[in-house]
PDB file of N, CA and C in Angstrom:
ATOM      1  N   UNK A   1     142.655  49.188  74.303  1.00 85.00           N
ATOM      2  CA  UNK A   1     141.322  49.195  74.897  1.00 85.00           C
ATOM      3  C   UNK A   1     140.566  47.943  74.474  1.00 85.00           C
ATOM      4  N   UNK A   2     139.686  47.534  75.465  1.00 93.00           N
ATOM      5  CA  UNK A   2     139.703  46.134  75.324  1.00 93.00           C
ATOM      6  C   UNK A   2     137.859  46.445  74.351  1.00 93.00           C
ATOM      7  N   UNK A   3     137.329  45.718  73.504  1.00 95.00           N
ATOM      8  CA  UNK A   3     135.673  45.397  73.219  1.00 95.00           C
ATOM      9  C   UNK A   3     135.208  44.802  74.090  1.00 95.00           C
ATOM     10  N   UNK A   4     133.773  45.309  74.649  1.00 97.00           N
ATOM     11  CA  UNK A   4     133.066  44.011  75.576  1.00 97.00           C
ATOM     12  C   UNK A   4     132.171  43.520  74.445  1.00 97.00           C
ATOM     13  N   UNK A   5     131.443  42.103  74.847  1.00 96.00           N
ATOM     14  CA  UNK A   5     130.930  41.706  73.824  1.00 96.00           C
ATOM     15  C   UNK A   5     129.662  40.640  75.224  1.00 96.00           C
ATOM     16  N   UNK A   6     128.292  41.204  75.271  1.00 97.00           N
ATOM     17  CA  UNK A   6     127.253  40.065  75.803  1.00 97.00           C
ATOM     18  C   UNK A   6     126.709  39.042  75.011  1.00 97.00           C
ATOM     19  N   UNK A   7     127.170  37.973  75.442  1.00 94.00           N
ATOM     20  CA  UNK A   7     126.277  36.887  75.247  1.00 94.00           C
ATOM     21  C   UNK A   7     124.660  37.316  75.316  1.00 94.00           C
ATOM     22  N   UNK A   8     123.918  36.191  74.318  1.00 94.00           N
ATOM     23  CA  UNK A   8     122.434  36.746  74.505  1.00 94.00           C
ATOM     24  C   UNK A   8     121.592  36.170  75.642  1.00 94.00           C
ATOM     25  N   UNK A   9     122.326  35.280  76.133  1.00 93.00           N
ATOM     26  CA  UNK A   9     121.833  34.819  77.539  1.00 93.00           C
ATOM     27  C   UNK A   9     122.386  35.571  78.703  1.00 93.00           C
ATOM     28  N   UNK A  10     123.710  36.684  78.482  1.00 95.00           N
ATOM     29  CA  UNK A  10     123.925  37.543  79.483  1.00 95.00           C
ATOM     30  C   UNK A  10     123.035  38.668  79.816  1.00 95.00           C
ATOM     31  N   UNK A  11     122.611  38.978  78.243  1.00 97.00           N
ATOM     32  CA  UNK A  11     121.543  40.387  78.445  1.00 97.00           C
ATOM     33  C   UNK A  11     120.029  39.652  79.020  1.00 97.00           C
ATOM     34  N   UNK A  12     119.581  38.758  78.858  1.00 96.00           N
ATOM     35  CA  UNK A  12     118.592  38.079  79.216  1.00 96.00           C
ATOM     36  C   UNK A  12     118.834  38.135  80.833  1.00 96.00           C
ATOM     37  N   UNK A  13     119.817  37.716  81.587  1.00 95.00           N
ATOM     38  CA  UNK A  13     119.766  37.868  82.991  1.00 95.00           C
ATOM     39  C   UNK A  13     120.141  39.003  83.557  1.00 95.00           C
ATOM     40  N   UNK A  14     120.596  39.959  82.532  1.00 97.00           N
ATOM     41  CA  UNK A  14     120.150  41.700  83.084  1.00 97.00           C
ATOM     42  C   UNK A  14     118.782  41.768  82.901  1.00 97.00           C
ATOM     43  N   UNK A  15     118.092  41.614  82.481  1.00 98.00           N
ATOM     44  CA  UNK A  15     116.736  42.115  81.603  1.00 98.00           C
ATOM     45  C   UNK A  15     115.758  41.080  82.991  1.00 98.00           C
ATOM     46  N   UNK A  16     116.013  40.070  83.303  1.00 97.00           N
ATOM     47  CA  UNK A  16     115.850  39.827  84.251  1.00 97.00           C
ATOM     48  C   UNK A  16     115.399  40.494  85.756  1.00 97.00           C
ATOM     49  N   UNK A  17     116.985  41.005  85.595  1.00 97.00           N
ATOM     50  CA  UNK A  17     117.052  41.433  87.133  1.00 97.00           C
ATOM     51  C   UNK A  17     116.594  42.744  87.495  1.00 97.00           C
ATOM     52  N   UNK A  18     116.067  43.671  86.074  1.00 98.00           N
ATOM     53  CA  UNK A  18     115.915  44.720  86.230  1.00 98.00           C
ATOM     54  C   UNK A  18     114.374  44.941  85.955  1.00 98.00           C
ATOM     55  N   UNK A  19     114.240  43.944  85.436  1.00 98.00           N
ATOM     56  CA  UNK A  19     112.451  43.440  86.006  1.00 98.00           C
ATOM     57  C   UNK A  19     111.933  43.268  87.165  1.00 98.00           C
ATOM     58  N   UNK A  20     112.839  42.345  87.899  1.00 97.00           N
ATOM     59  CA  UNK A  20     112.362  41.823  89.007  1.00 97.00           C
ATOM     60  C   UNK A  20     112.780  43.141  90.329  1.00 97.00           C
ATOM     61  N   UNK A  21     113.869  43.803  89.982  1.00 98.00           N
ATOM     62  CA  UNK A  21     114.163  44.777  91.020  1.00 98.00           C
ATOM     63  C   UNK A  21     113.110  46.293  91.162  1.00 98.00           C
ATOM     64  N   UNK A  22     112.516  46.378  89.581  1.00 97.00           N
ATOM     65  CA  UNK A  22     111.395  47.170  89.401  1.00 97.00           C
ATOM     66  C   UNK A  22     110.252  47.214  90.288  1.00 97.00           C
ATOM     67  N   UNK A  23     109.823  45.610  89.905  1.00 97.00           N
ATOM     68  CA  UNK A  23     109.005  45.122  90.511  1.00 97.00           C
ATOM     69  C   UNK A  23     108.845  45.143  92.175  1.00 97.00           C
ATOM     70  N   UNK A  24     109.992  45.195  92.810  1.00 97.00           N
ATOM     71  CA  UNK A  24     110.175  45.406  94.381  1.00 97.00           C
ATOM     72  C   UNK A  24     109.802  47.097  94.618  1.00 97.00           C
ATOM     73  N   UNK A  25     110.551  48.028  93.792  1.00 97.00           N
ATOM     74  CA  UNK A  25     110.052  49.226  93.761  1.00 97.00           C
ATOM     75  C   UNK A  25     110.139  50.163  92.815  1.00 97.00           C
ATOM     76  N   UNK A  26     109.455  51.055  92.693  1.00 97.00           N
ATOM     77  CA  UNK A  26     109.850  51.914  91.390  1.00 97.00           C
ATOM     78  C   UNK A  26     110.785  52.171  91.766  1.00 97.00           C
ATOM     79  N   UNK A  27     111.960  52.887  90.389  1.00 96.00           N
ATOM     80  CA  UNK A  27     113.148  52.921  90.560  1.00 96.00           C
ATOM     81  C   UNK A  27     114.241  52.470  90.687  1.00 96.00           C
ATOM     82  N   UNK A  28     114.379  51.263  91.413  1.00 98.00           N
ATOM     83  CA  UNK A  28     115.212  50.414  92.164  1.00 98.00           C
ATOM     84  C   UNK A  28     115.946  49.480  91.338  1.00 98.00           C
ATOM     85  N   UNK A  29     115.267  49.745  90.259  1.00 97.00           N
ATOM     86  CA  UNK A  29     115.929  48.993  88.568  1.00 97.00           C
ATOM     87  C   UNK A  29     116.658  49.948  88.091  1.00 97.00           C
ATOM     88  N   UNK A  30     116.510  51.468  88.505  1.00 97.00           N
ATOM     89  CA  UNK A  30     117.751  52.022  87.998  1.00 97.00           C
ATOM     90  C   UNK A  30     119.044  52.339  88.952  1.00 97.00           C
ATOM     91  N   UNK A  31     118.909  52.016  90.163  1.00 97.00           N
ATOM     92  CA  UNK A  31     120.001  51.913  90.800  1.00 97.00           C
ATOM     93  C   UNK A  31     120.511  50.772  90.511  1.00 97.00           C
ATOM     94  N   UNK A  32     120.002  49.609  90.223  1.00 98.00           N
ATOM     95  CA  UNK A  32     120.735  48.382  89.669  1.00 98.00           C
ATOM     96  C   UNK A  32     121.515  48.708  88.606  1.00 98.00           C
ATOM     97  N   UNK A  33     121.160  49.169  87.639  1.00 98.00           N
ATOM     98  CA  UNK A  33     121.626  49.426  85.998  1.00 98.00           C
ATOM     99  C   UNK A  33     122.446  50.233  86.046  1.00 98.00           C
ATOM    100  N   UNK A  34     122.884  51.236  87.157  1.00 98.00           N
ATOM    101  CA  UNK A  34     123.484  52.171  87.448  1.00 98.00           C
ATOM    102  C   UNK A  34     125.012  51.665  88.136  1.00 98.00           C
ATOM    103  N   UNK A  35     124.675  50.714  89.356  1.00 98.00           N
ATOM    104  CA  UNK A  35     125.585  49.809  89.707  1.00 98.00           C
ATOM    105  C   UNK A  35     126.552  48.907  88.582  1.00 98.00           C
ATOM    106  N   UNK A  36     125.169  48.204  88.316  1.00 98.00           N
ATOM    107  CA  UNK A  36     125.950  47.059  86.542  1.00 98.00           C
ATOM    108  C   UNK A  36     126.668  47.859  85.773  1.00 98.00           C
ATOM    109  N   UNK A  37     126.546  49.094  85.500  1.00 98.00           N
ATOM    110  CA  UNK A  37     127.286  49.510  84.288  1.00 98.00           C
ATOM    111  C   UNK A  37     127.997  49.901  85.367  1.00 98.00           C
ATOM    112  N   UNK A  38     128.616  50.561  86.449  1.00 98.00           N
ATOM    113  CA  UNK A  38     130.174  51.136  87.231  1.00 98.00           C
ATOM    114  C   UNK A  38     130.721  49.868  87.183  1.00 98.00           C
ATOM    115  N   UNK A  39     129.935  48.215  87.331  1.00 98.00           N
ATOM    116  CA  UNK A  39     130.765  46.886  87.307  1.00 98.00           C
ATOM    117  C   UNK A  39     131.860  47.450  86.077  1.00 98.00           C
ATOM    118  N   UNK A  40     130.514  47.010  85.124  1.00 97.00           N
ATOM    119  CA  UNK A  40     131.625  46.901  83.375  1.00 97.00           C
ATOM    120  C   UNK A  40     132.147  47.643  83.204  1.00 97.00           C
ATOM    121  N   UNK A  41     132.532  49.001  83.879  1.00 97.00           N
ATOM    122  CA  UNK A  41     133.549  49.787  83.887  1.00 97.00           C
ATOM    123  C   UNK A  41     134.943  49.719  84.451  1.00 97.00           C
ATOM    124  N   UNK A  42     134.700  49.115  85.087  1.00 96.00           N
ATOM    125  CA  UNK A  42     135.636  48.195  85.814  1.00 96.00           C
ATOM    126  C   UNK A  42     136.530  47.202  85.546  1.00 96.00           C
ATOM    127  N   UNK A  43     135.628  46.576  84.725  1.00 97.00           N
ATOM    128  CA  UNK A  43     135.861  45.479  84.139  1.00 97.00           C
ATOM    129  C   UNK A  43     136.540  45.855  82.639  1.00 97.00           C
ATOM    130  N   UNK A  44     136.406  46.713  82.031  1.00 96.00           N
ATOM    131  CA  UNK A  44     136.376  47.355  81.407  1.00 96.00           C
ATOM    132  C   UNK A  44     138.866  48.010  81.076  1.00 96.00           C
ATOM    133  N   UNK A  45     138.428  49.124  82.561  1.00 95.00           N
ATOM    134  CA  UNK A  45     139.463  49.254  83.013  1.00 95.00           C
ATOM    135  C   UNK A  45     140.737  48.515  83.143  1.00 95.00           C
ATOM    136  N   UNK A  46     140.388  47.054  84.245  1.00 94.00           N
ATOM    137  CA  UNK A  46     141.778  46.402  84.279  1.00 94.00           C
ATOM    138  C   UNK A  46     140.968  44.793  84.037  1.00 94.00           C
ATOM    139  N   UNK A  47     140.721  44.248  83.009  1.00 95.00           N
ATOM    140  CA  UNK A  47     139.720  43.228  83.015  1.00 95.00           C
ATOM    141  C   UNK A  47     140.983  42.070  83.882  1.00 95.00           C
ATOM    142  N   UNK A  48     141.725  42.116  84.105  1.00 92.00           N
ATOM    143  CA  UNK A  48     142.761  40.605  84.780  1.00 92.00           C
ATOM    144  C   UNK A  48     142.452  41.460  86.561  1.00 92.00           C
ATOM    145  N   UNK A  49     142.125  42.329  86.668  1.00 92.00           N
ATOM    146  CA  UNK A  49     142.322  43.038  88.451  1.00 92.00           C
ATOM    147  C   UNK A  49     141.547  41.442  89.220  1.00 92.00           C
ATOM    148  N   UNK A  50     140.551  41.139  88.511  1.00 93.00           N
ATOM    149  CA  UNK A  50     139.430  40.288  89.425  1.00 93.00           C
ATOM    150  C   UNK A  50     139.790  38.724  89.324  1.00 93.00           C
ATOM    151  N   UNK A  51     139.442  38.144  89.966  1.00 87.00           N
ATOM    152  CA  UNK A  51     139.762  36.680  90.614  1.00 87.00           C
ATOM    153  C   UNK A  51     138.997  35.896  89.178  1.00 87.00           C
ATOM    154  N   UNK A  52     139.830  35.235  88.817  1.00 89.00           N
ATOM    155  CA  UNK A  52     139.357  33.696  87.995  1.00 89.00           C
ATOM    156  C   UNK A  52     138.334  32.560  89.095  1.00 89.00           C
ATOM    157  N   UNK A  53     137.598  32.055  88.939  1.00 85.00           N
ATOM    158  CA  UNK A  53     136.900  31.433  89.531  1.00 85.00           C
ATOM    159  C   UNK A  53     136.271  29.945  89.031  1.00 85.00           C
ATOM    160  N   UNK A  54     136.288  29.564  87.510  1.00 81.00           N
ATOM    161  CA  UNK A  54     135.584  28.627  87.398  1.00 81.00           C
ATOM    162  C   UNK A  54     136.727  28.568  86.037  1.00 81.00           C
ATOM    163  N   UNK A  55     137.565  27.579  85.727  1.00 82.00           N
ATOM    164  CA  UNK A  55     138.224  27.913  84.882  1.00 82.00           C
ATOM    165  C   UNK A  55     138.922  29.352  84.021  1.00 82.00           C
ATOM    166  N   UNK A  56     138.297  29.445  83.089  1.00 88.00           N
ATOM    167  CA  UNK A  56     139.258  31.279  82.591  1.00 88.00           C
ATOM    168  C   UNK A  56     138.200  32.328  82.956  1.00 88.00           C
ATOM    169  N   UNK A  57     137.229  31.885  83.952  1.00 90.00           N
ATOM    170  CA  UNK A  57     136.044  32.894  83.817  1.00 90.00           C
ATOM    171  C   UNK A  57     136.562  33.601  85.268  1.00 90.00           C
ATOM    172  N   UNK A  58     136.124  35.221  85.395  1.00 94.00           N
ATOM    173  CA  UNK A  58     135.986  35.733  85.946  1.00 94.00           C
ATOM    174  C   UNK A  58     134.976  36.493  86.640  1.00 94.00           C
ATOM    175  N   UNK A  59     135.083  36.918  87.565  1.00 94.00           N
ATOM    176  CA  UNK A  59     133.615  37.395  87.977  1.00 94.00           C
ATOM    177  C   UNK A  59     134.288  38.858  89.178  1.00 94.00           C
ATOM    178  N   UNK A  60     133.487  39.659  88.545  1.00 96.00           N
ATOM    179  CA  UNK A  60     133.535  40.994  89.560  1.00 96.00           C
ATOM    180  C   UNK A  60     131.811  41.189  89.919  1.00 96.00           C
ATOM    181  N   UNK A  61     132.070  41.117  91.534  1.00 95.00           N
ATOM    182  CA  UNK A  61     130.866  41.747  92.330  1.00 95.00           C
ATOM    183  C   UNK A  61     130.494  43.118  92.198  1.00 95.00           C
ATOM    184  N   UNK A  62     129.272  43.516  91.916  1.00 96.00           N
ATOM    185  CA  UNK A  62     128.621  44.788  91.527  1.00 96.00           C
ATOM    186  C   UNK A  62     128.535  45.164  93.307  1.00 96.00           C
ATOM    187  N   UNK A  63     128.581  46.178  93.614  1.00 96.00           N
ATOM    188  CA  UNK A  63     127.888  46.997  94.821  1.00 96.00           C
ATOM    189  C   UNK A  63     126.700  47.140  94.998  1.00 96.00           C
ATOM    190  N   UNK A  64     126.205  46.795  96.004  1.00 96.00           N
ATOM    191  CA  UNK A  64     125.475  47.593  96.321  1.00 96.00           C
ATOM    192  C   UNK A  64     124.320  46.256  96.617  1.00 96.00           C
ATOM    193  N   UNK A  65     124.341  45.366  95.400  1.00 97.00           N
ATOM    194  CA  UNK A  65     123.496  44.101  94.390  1.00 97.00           C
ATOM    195  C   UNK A  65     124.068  43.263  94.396  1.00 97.00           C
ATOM    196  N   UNK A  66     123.463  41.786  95.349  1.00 97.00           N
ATOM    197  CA  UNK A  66     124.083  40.511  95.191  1.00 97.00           C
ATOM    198  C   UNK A  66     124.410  39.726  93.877  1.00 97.00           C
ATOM    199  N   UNK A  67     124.888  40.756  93.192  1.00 97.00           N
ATOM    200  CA  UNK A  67     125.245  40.255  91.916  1.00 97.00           C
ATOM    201  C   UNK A  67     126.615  40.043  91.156  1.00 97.00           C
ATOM    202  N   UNK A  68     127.058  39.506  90.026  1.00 95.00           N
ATOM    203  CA  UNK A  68     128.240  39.053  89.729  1.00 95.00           C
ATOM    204  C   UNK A  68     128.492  39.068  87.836  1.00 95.00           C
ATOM    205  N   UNK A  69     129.026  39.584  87.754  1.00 95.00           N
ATOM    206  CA  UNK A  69     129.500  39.653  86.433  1.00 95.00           C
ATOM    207  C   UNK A  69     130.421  39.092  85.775  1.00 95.00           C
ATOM    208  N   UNK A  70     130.086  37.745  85.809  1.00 94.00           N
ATOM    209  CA  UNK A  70     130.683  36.945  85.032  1.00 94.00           C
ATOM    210  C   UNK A  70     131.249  36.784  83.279  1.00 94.00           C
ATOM    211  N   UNK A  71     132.830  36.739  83.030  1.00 95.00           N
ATOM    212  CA  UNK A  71     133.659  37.362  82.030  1.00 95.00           C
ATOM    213  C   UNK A  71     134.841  36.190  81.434  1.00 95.00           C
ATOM    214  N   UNK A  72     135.494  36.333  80.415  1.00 93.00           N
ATOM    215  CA  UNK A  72     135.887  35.918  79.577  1.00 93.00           C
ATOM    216  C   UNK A  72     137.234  36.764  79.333  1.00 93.00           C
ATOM    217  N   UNK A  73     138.116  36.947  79.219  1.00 95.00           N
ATOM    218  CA  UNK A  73     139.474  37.746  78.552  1.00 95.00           C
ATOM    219  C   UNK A  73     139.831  37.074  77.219  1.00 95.00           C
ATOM    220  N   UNK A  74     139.650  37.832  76.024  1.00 91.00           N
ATOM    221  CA  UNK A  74     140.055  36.648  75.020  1.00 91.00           C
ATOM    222  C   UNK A  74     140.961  38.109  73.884  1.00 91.00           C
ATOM    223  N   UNK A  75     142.439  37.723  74.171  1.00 89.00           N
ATOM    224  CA  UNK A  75     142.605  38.749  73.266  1.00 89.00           C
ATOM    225  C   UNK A  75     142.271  39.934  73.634  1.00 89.00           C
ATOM    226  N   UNK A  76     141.846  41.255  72.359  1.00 91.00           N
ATOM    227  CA  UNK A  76     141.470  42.410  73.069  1.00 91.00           C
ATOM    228  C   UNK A  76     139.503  42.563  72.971  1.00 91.00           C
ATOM    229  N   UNK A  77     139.412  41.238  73.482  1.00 96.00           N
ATOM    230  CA  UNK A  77     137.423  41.263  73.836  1.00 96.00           C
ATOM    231  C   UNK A  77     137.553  40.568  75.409  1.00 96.00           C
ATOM    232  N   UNK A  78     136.345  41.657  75.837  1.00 97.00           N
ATOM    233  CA  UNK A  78     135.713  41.167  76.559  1.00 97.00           C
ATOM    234  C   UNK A  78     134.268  40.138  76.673  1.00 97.00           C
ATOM    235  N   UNK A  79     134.110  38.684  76.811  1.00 95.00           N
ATOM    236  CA  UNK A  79     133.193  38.337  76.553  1.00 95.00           C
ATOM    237  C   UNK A  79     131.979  38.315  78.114  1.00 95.00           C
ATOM    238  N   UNK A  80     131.425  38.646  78.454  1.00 95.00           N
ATOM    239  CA  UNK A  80     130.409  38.852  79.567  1.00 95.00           C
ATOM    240  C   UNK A  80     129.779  37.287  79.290  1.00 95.00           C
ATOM    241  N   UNK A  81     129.181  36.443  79.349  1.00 93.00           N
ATOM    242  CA  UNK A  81     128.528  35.567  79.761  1.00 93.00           C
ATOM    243  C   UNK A  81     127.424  35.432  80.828  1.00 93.00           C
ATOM    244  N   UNK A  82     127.632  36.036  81.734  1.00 93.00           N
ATOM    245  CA  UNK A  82     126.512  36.273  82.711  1.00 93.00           C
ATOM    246  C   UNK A  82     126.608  37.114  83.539  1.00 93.00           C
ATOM    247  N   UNK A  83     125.479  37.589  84.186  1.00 95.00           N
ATOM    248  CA  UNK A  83     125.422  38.155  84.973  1.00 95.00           C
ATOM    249  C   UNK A  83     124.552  37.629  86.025  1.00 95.00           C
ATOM    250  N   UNK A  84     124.886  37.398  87.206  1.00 92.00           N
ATOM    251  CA  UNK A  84     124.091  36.263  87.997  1.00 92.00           C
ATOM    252  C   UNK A  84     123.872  36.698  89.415  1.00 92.00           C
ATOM    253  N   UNK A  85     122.915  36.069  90.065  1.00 93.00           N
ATOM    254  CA  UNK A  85     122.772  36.366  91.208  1.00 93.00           C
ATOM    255  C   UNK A  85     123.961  35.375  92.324  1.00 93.00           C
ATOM    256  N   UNK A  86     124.263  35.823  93.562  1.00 90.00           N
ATOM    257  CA  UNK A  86     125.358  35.293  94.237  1.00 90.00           C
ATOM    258  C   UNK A  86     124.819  33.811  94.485  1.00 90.00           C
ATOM    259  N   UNK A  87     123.400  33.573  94.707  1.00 90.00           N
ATOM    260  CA  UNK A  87     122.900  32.520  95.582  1.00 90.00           C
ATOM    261  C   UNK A  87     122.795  31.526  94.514  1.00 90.00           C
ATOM    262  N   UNK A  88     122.851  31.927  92.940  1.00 82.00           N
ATOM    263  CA  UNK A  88     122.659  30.588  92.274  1.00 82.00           C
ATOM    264  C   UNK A  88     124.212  29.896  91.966  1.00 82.00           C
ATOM    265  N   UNK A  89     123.548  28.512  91.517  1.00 74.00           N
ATOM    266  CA  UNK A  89     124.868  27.507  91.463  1.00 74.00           C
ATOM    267  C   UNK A  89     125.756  27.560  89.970  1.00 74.00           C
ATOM    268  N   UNK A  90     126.886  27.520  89.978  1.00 64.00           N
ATOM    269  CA  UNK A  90     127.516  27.130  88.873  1.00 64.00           C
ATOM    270  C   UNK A  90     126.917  26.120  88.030  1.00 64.00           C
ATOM    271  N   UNK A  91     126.568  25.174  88.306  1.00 66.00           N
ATOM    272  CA  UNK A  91     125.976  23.851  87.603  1.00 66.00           C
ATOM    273  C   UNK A  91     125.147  24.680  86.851  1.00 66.00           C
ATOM    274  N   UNK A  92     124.413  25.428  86.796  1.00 62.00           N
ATOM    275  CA  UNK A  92     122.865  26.215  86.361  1.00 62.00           C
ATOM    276  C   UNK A  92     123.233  26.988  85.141  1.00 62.00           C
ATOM    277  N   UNK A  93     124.687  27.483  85.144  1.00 63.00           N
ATOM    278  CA  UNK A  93     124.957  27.918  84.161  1.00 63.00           C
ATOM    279  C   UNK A  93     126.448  27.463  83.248  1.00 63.00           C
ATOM    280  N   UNK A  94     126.734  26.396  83.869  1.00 66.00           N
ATOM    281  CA  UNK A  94     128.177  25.572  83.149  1.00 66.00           C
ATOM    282  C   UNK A  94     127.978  25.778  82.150  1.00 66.00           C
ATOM    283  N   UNK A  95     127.067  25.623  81.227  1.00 69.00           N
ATOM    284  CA  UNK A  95     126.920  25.164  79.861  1.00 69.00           C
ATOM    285  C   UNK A  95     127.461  26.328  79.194  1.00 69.00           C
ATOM    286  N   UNK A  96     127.414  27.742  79.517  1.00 71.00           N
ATOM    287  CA  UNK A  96     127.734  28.753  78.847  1.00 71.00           C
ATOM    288  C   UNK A  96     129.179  28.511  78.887  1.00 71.00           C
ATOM    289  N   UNK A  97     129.910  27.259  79.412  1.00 66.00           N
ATOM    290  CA  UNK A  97     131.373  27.621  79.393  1.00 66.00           C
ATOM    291  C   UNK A  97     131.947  27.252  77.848  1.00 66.00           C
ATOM    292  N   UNK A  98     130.992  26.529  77.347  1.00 62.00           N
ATOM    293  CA  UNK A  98     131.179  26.208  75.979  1.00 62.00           C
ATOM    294  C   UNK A  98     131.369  27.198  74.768  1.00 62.00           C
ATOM    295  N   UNK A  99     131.366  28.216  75.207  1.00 52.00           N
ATOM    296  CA  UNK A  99     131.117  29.602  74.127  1.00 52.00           C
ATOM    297  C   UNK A  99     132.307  29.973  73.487  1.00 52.00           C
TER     298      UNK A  99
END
């Protein structure tokens, strides 16, 4: 069984998004959070099932939420790095590839 492990700039762009989805309506931050965690379950499950995309990083799409859960396989950890919206650019967050 694998450890997940968030970066503190990963929980920062949950904490984010579940602000801003609040903010559209009550509630609507817990169907997000509800979605995000069936992701990391997922992820969780078969962490190699999902497509490599930017070097060793991976990313599984949440339902429902133009969002992406961007990951790490290292050994038996999971490292999360971000969690991002579809429309922003790689460039915006390269730097976390350094981790």
């Amino acid at each position: 069984m694998y450890k997940i492990r968030f970066v503190k700039e990963a929980l920062f762009d949950i904490e984010d998004a579940v602000l801003w989805y609040e903010k559209q309506r009550i509630g609507l931050s817990y169907d997000f959070e509800l979605c995000l965690e069936a992701g990391i379950d997922s992820v969780l499950r078969n962490p190699d099932l999902f497509q490599k995309k930017y070097k060793k990083i991976r990313i599984h799409f949440i339902s429902r939420f133009p969002y992406g859960i961007h990951y790490l396989v290292e050994k038996d950890e999971i490292v999360v790095i971000g969690v991002f919206h579809t429309s922003r650019s790689p460039k915006n967050w390269s730097k976390r590839l350094s981790l």
